PDB file of C-alpha atoms and ligand atoms in Angstrom:
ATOM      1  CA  UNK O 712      51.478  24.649  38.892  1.00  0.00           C
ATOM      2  CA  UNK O 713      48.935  22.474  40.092  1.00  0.00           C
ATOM      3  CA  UNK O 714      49.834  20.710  44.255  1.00  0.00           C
ATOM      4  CA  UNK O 715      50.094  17.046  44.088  1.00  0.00           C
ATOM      5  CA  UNK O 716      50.023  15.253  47.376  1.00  0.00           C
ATOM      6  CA  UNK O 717      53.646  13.605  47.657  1.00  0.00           C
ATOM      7  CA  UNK O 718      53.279  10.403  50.030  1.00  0.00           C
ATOM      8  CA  UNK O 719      56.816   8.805  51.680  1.00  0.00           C
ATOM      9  CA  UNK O 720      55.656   5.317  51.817  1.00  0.00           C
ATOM     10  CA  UNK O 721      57.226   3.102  54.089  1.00  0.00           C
ATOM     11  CA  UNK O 722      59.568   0.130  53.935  1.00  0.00           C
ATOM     12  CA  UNK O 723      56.995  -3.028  53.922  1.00  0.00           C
ATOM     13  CA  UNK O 724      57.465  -5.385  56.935  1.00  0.00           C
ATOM     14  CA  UNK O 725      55.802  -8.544  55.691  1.00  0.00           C
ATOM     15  CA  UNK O 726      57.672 -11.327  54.717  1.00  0.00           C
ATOM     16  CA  UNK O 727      55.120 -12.970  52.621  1.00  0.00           C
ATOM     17  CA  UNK O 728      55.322 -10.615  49.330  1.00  0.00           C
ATOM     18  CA  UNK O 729      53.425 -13.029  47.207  1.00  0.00           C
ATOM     19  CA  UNK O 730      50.269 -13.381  49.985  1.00  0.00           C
ATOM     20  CA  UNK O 731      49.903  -9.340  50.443  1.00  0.00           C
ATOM     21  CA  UNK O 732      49.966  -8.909  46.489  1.00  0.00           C
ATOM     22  CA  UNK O 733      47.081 -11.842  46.034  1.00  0.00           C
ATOM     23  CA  UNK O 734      45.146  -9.741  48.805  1.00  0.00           C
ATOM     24  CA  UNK O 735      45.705  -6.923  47.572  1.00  0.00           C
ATOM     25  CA  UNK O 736      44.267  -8.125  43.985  1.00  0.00           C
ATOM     26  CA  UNK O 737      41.159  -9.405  45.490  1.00  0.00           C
ATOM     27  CA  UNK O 738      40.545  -6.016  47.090  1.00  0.00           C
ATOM     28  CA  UNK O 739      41.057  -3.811  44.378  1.00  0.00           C
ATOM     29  CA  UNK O 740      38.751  -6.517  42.242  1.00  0.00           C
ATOM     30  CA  UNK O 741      36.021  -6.111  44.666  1.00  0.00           C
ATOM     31  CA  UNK O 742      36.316  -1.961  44.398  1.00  0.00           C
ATOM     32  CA  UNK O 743      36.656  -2.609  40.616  1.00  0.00           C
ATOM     33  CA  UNK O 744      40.017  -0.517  40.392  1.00  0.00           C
ATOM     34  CA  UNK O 745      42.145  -2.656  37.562  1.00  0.00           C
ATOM     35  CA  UNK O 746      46.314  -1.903  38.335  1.00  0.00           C
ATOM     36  CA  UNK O 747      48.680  -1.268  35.430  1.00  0.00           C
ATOM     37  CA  UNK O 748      52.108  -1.633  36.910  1.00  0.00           C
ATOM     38  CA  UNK O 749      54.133   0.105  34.362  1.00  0.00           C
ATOM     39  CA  UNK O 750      58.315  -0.658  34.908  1.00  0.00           C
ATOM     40  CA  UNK O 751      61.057  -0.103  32.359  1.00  0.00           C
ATOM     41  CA  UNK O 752      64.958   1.773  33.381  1.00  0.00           C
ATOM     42  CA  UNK O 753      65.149   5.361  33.864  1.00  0.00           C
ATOM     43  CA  UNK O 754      63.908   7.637  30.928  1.00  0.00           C
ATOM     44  CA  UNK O 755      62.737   5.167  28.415  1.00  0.00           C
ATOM     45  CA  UNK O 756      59.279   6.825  28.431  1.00  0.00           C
ATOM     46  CA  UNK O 757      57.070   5.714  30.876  1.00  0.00           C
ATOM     47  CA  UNK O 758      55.974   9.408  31.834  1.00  0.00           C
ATOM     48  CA  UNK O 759      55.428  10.497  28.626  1.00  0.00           C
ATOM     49  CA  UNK O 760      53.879   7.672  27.240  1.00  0.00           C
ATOM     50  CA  UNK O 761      51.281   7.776  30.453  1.00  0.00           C
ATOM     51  CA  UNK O 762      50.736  11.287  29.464  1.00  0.00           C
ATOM     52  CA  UNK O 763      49.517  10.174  25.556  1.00  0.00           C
ATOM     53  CA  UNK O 764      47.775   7.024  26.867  1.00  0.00           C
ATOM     54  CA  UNK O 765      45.533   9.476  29.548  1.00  0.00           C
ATOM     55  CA  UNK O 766      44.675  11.924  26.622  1.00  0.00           C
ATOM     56  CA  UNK O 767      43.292   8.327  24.722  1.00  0.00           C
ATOM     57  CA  UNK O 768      41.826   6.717  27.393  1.00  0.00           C
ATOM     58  CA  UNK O 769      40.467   9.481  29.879  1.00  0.00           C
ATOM     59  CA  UNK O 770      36.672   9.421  28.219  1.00  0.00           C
ATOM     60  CA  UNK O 771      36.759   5.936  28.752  1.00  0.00           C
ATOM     61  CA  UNK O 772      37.897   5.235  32.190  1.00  0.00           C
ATOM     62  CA  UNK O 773      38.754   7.397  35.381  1.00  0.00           C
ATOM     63  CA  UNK O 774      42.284   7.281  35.980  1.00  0.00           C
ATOM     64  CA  UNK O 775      44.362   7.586  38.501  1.00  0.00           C
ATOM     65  CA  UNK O 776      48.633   7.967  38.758  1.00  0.00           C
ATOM     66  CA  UNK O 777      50.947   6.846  41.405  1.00  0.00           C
ATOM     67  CA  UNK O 778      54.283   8.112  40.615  1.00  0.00           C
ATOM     68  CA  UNK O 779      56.964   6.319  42.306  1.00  0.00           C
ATOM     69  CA  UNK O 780      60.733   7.783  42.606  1.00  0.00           C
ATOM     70  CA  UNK O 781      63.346   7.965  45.174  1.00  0.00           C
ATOM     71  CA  UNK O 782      62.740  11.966  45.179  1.00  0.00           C
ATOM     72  CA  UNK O 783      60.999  14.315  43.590  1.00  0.00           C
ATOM     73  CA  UNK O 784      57.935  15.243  41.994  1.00  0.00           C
ATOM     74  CA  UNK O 785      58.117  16.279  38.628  1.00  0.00           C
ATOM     75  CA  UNK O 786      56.515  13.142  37.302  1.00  0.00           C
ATOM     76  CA  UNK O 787      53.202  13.665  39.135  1.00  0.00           C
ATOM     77  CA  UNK O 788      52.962  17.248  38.089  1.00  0.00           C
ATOM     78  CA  UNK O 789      53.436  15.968  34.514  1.00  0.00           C
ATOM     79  CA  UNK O 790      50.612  13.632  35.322  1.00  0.00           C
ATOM     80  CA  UNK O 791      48.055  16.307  37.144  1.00  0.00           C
ATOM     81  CA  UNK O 792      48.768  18.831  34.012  1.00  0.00           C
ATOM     82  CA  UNK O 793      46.991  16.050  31.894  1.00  0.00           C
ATOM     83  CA  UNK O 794      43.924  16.749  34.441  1.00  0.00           C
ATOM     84  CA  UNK O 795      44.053  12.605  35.768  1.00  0.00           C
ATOM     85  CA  UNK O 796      44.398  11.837  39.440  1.00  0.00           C
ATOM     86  CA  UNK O 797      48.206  11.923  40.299  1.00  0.00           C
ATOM     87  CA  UNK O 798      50.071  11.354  43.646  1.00  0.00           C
ATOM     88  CA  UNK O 799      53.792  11.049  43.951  1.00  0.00           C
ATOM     89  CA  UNK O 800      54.941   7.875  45.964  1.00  0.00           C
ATOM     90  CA  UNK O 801      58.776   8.292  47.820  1.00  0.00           C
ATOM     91  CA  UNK O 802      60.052   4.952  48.283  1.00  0.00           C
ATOM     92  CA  UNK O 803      62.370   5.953  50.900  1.00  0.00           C
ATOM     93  CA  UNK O 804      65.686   5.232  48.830  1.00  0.00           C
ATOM     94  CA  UNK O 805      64.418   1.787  47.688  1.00  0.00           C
ATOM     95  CA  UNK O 806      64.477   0.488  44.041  1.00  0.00           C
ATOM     96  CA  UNK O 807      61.106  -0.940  43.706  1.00  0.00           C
ATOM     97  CA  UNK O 808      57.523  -1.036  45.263  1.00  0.00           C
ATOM     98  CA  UNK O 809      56.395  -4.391  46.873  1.00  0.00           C
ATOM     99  CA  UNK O 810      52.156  -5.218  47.616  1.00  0.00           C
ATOM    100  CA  UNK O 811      52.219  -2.989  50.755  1.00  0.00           C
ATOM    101  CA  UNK O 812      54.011  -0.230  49.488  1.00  0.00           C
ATOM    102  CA  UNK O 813      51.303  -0.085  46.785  1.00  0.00           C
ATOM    103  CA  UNK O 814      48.599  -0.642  48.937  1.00  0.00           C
ATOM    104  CA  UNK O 815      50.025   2.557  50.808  1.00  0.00           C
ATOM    105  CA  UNK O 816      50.131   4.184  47.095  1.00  0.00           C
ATOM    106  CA  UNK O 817      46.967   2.756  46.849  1.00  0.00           C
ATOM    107  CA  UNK O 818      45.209   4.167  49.886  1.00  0.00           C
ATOM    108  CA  UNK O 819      46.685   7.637  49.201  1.00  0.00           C
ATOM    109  CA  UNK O 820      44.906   7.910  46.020  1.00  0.00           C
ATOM    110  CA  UNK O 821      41.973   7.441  47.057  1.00  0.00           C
ATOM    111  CA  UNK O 822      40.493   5.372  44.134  1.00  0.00           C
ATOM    112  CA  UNK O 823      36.935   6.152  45.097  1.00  0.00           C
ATOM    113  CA  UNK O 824      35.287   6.212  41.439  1.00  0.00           C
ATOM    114  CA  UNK O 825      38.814   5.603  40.009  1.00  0.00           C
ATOM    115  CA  UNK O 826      38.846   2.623  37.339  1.00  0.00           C
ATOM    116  CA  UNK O 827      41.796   2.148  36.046  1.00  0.00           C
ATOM    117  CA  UNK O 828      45.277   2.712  38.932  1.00  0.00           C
ATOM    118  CA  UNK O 829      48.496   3.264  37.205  1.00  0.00           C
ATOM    119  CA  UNK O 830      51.134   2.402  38.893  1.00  0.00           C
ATOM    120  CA  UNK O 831      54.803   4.062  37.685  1.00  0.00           C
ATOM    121  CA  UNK O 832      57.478   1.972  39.468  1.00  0.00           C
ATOM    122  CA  UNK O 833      60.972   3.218  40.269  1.00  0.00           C
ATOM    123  CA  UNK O 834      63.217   3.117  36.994  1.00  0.00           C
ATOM    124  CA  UNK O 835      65.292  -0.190  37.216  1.00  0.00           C
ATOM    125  CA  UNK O 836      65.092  -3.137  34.762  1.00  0.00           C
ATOM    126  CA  UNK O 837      66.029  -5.834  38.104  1.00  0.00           C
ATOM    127  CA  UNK O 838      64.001  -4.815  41.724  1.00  0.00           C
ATOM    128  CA  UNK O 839      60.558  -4.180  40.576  1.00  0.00           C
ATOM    129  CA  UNK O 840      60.441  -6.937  38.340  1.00  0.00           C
ATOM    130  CA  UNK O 841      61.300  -9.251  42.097  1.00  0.00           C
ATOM    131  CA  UNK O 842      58.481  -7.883  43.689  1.00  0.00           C
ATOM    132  CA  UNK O 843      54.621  -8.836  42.474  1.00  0.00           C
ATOM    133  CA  UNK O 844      52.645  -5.724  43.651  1.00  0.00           C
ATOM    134  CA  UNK O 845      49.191  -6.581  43.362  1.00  0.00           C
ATOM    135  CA  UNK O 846      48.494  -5.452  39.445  1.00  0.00           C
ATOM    136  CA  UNK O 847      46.452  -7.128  37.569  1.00  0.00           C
ATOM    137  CA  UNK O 848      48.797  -6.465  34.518  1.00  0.00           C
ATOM    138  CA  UNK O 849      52.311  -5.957  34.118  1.00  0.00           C
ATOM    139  CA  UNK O 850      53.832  -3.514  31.462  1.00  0.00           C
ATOM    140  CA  UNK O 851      57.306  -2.715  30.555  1.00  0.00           C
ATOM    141  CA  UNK O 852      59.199  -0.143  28.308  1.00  0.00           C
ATOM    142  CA  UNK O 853      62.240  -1.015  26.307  1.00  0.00           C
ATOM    143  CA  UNK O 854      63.111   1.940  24.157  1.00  0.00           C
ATOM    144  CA  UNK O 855      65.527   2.070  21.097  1.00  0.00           C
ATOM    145  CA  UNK O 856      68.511   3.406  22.286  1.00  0.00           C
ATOM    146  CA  UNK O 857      68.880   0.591  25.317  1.00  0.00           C
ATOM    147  CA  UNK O 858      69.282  -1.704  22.314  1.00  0.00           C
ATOM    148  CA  UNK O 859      67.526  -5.305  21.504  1.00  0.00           C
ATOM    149  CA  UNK O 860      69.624  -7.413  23.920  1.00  0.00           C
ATOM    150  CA  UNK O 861      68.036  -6.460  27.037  1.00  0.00           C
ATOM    151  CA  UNK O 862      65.868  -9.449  27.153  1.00  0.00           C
ATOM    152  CA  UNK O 863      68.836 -11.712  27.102  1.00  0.00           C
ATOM    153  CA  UNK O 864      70.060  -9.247  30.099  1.00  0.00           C
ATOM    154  CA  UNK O 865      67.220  -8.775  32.082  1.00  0.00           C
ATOM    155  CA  UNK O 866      65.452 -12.228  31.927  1.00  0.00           C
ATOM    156  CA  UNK O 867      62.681 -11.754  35.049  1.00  0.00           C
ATOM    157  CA  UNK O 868      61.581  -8.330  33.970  1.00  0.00           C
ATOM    158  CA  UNK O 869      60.973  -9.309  30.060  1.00  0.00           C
ATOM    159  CA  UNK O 870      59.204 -13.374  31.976  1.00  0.00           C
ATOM    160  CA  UNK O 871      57.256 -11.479  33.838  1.00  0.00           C
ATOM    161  CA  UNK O 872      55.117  -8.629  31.485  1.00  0.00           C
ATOM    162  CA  UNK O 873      52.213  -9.349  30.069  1.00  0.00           C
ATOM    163  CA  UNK O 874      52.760  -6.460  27.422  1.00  0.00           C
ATOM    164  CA  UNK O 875      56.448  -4.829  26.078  1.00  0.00           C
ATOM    165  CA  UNK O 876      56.491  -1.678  24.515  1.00  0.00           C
ATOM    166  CA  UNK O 877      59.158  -0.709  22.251  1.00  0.00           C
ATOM    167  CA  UNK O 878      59.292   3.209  22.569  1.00  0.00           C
ATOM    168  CA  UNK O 879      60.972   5.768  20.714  1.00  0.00           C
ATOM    169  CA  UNK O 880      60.792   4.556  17.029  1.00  0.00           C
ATOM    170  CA  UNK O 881      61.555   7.939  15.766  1.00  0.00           C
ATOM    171  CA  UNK O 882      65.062   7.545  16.892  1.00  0.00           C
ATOM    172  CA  UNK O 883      65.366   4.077  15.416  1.00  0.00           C
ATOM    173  CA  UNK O 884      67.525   5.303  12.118  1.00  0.00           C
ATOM    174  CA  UNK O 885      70.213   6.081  14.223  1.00  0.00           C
ATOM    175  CA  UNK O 886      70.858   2.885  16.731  1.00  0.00           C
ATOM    176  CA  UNK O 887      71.454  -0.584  15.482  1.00  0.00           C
ATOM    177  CA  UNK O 888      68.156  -2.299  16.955  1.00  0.00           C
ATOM    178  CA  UNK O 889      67.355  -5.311  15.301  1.00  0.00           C
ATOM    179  CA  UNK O 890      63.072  -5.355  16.005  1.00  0.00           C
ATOM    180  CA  UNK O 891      63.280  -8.933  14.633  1.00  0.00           C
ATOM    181  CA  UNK O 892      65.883 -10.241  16.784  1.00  0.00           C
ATOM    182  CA  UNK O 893      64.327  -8.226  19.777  1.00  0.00           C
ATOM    183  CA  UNK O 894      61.065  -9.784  19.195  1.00  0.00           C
ATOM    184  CA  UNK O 895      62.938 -13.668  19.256  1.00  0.00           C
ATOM    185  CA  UNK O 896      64.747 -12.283  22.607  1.00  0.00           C
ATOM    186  CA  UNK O 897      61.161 -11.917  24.400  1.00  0.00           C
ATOM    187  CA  UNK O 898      59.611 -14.609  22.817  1.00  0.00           C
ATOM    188  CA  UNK O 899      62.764 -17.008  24.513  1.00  0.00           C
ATOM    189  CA  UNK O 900      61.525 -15.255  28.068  1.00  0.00           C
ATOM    190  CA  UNK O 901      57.793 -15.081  27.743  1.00  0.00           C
ATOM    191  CA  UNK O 902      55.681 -16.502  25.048  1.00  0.00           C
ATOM    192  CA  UNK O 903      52.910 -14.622  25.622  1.00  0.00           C
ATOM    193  CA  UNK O 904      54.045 -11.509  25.734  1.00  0.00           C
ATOM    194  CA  UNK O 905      52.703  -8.725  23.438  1.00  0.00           C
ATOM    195  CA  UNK O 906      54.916  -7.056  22.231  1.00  0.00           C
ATOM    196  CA  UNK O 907      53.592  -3.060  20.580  1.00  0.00           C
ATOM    197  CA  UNK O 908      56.569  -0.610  18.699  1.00  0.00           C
ATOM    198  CA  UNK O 909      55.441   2.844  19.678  1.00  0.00           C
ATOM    199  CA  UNK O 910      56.281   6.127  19.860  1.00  0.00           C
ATOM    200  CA  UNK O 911      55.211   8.305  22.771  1.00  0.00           C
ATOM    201  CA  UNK O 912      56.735  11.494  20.840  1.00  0.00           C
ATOM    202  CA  UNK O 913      55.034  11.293  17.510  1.00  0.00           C
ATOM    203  CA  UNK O 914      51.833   8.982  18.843  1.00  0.00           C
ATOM    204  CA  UNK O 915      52.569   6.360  16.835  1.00  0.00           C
ATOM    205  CA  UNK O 916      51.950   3.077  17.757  1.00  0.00           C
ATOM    206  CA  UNK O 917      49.446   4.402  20.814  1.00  0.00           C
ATOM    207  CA  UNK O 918      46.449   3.413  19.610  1.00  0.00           C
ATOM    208  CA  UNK O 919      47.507  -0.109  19.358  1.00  0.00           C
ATOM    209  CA  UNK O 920      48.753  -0.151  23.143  1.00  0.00           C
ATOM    210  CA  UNK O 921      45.461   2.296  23.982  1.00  0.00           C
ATOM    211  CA  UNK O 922      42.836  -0.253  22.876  1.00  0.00           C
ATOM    212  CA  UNK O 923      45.099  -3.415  24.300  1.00  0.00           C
ATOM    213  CA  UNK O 924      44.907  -1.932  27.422  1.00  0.00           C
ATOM    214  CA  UNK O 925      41.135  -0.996  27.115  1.00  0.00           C
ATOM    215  CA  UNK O 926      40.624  -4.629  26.420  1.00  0.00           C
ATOM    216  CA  UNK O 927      42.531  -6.308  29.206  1.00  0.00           C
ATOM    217  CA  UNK O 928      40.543  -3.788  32.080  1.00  0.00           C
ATOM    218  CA  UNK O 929      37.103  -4.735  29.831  1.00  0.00           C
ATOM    219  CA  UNK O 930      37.768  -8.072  30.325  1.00  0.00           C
ATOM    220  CA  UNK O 931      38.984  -8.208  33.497  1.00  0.00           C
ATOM    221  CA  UNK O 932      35.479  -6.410  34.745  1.00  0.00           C
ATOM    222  CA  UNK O 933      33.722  -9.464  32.883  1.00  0.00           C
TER     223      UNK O 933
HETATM  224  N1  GTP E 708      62.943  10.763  20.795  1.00  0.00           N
HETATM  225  C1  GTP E 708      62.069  10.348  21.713  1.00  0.00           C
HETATM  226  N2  GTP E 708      62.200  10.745  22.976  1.00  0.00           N
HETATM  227  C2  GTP E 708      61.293  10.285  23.878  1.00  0.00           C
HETATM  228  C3  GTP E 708      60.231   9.423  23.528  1.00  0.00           C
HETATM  229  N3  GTP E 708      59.530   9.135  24.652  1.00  0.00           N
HETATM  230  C4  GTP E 708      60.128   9.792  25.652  1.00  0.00           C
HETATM  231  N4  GTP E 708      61.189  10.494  25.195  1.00  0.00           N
HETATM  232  C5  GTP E 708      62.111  11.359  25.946  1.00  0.00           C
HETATM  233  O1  GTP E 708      62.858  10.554  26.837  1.00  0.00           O
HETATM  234  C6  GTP E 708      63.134  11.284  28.045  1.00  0.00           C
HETATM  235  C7  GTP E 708      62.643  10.484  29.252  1.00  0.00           C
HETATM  236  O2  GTP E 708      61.218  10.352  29.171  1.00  0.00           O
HETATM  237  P1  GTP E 708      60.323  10.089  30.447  1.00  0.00           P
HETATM  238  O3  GTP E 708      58.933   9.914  29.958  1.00  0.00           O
HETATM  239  O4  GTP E 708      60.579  11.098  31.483  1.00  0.00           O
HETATM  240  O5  GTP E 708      60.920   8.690  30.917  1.00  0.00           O
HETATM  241  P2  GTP E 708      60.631   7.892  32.275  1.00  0.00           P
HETATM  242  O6  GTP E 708      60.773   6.457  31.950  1.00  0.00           O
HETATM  243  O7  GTP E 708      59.351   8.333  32.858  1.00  0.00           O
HETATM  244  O8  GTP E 708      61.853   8.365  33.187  1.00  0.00           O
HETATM  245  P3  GTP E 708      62.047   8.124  34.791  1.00  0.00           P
HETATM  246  O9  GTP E 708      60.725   8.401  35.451  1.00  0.00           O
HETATM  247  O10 GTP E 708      63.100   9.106  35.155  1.00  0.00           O
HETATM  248  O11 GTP E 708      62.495   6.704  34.952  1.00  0.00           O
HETATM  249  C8  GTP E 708      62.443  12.623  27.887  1.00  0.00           C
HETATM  250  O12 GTP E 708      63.397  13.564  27.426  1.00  0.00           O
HETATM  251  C9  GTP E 708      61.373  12.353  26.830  1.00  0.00           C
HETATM  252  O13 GTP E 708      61.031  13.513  26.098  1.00  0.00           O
HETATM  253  C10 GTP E 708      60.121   9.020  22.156  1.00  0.00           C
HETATM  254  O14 GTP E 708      59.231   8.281  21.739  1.00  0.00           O
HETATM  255  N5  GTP E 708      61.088   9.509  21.301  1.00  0.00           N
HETATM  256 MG1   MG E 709      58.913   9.023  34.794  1.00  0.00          MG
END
């Protein structure tokens, strides 16, 4: 199995969240690194789907992984085995990453030629979505089984994406997720947010999110 650097980040000391992540965006701007900060609860898919969007994207852009969790580092080993730039971020027991924590991410990635930074945040639907971290976009995951109420639940996290993926569709026969109704939910919360079914089992629905993505880092180097 391939080493992965596992950084303990610390416990940010600024008060002024909002001020470190608008810093932080200018920075990476200048270097040309575009942040995906990708949130959704435990297990609905963001490792796997990062896996299937780095096998699309990886002739495209250079990519490089920050995998945050409370422990382990199973996630960034799932990453490296796809051959991108991985490091595993411990957040010290917290439930999200704020600006300097991802700076810290940031800094131990070393983003040299990297292009596009993808941030994995801690599994939780409330924290992360509190904390702006410097990313230029937001993402979320809401898979099948969590049902189609969680925007009515979970208002910030769903106000706050600029993209929501529905994942595992394949499963979809067997829960009583109403797509329409789920689409109305995060329409109430955030207008503008796209919303992409997909499945990061089967592929479907990757390209879509793939070339979505592609656009928003093309455009953002305009
Ligand atoms: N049926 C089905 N299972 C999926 C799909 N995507 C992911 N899974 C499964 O869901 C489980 C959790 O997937 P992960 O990718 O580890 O989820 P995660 O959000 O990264 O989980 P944490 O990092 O622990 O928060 C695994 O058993 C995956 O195989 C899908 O599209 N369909
Ligand atoms: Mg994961």
């Amino acid at each position: 199995m391939k080493d992965v650097r596992v950084l303990e980040i610390k416990q940010s000391v600024f008060a002024d969240n909002d001020k470190q992540a608008d810093q932080l965006r200018a920075e990476l701007k200048e270097k040309g690194v575009f942040l995906l900060n990708l949130m959704s609860s435990p297990g609905s898919g963001k490792t796997t789907t990062l896996t299937r969007t780095i096998e699309l994207l990886k002739d495209t852009f250079k990519i490089g992984v920050m995998e945050a969790d409370i422990d382990s580092d199973v996630d960034a080993h799932t990453i490296a085995a796809t051959g991108a730039k991985a490091i595993q971020l411990h957040t010290g027991g917290m439930c999200h990453l704020d600006a300097e924590m991802t700076r810290q991410g940031i800094e131990g990635l070393e983003v040299g030629d990297v292009e596009l930074a993808i941030l994995e945040n801690v599994g939780n639907l409330v924290c992360p979505a509190e904390f702006d971290t410097g990313a230029s976009k937001n993402a979320m995951i809401l898979s099948v089984p969590e049902g189609h109420d969680k925007p009515l639940k979970y208002p910030l996290m769903f106000s706050i994406c600029d993209v929501v993926l529905i994942n595992k569709m394949d499963v979809m026969p067997y829960f009583d997720f109403d797509m329409e109704k789920c689409k109305e939910y995060i329409a109430m919360r955030n207008p503008n947010a796209k919303v992409i079914p997909i499945c990061a089992k089967t592929g479907e629905g990757m390209e879509a999110w793939a070339n979505w993505l592609k656009e928003q880092v093309q455009q953002w180097n305009k």
